Amino acid sequence: MVKTVAEIKAINAKGKYQATWASLSQFKMPQWFMNAKFGIFTHWGLYTVPEYRNEWYSRNMYIQGYPEYEHHRETYGPQDQFGYKDFIPLFTAEKFDAEEWLKIFKNAGARYYFPVSEHHDGFQMYQSELSHYNAYEMGPKRDVIGELRQATIGAGLHFCTSNHRAEHWWFMSHGREFKSDIHEPMQKGDFYWPAMPEPNNQDLFSEPYPTTEYLDDWLMRVVEIIDRYQPELLYFDWWIQHEAFKPYIKELAAYYYNQGAALDYPTGICFKYDGMAFGTGIPDVERGGFADAKPFHWQTDTAIANNSWCYTTTLEYKTANEILINLIDAVSKNGNLLLNVGPKADGSIAAKDQELLAAVGDWLRVNGEGIYDSETWKIMGEGDTNISGGMFEDLSKLKYHANDIRYTANHGSVYAYVLNPEGQAEVVLQAFHAFDEKDEPTFHGVLAGVEQLGVGPVDWRITPQGMVVKIKPSADDRPVGIKIILE
């Protein structure tokens, strides 16, 4: 049964966590999350049906002059005759198999899974009592999130979910600017409701402010997800940092953390753009990262393609090596990688996505001992190439070389990952150079041996320039993992 806002507040009043940043600062990062390092994200919903450009199709098809606007009219007809809601009957998901998805994700080496429960378009991918516009009652007529939760737990992964409804306040508003189906009468619970004017730059103080009615509905929807599916982590997209959401995100966080404490499972909220006070959740960097290792644990989320989060027919895929470098770089800097995959509208996962995920899994099975459960070393790495830090500074834009190394520590050893071996038979780890009275090396201890992960012991020697290690690079120049065993 759906809880009212009054009931939510009453529960919080009796809990350990109150709706204040000071109280929410009691938050502790789940240990399993810090150990897991790698998760899978999926964007799948109505926006996938047209398979055109990206997941913002529902907004852009109503903006005159946009490619989606013209494509929609040419393909489906005018927006007053075939609106976004008319994709619902086409979203039948006839090939959707939750267990098959999770086999693929587990084989890729993922330790946790984040399906999107509701995107900006307002279509709920779960059973809901707050709106009839959900996948259980319409379209596939299946509780997608429920099936994915069951399959995730069955596969031994941690189940999490993401909610992007905050932006729905304005996401469908451009359909009011011309003749379209968004002129239909709207009330709470309707698909397009409220379709308010889109603010300039969607900034922190944009008007019109979301109303109490809308904010209450947002809070109740997320609490419904928490109660029904008990996710171990939540993720919110960027508009929750708006001033109007502040009391609501605090109330939601208090409720979620209190429920986790009551049911004895650790919880956490991933947030972007300072949407929450630091120390009350998990900082997330979209398509980016940090230049250096951080004293706090964090996450980067990026997609398997550079130009969309959902499946389209024009995806610009990353390479397996780019994805692996993204993972290694994040882990060396005390972070996790959440990699997004966009299933096709019919519920299948495209062959190219499966190929890339399989390559990541193959590499992790050989090199994962320095990734999973690892910690940052005294330095995160060395080399000429590094991300500058920040949102949308995707590592796929950079060219790495054989001198670009990232370090981790685990099992009493140091792990050095050569990001791009470039076919070389030897690499130099500068952190382990010979002792010099003028320049003491980063490491000044006793070494028992050196191994290449997946190969075994390898020849090495210490020189003034660094530890010279003989390696066996792969044909496709995958990153090479080197285990430095301490005496």
XYZ file of N, CA and C in Angstrom, residues 12 42 74 129 147 158 176 210 222 268 282 284 297 313 352 376 422 436 475:
57
model
N 9.825 8.670 9.701
C 11.140 9.297 9.874
C 11.304 9.894 11.259
N 21.140 0.004 -16.976
C 20.396 -0.135 -18.228
C 19.350 0.958 -18.348
N 7.757 12.322 -40.184
C 7.958 11.532 -41.404
C 7.668 10.044 -41.181
N 0.754 1.924 -7.890
C -0.603 2.332 -7.554
C -0.816 3.820 -7.773
N 10.821 -8.330 -12.130
C 11.485 -9.473 -12.761
C 13.000 -9.318 -12.724
N 24.063 -7.576 -6.601
C 23.334 -6.631 -5.756
C 22.346 -5.846 -6.612
N 3.191 21.737 -25.836
C 2.156 22.762 -25.675
C 2.335 23.922 -26.647
N 8.574 23.544 -9.040
C 7.686 22.386 -8.882
C 6.728 22.610 -7.708
N 8.956 7.336 -5.237
C 10.231 6.716 -4.887
C 10.079 5.820 -3.661
N 22.427 3.170 0.148
C 23.161 4.368 -0.249
C 22.482 5.017 -1.429
N 26.600 8.857 -2.106
C 27.725 8.458 -2.949
C 27.867 9.434 -4.110
N 28.625 10.864 -7.634
C 28.659 10.222 -8.949
C 29.074 11.251 -9.992
N 35.052 7.398 -1.404
C 34.680 6.496 -2.491
C 33.636 7.173 -3.375
N 19.846 2.865 -33.681
C 20.487 2.236 -34.844
C 21.768 2.960 -35.257
N 26.422 -6.430 -30.598
C 27.632 -5.646 -30.330
C 27.785 -5.387 -28.844
N 43.177 1.865 -3.128
C 44.149 2.725 -3.798
C 45.521 2.492 -3.185
N 50.731 -1.153 -26.365
C 51.239 -0.767 -27.695
C 52.168 -1.828 -28.289
N 68.119 6.349 -5.021
C 69.088 7.393 -5.339
C 69.023 8.401 -4.208
N 47.064 -9.769 -28.529
C 46.980 -9.350 -29.931
C 46.195 -8.059 -30.092
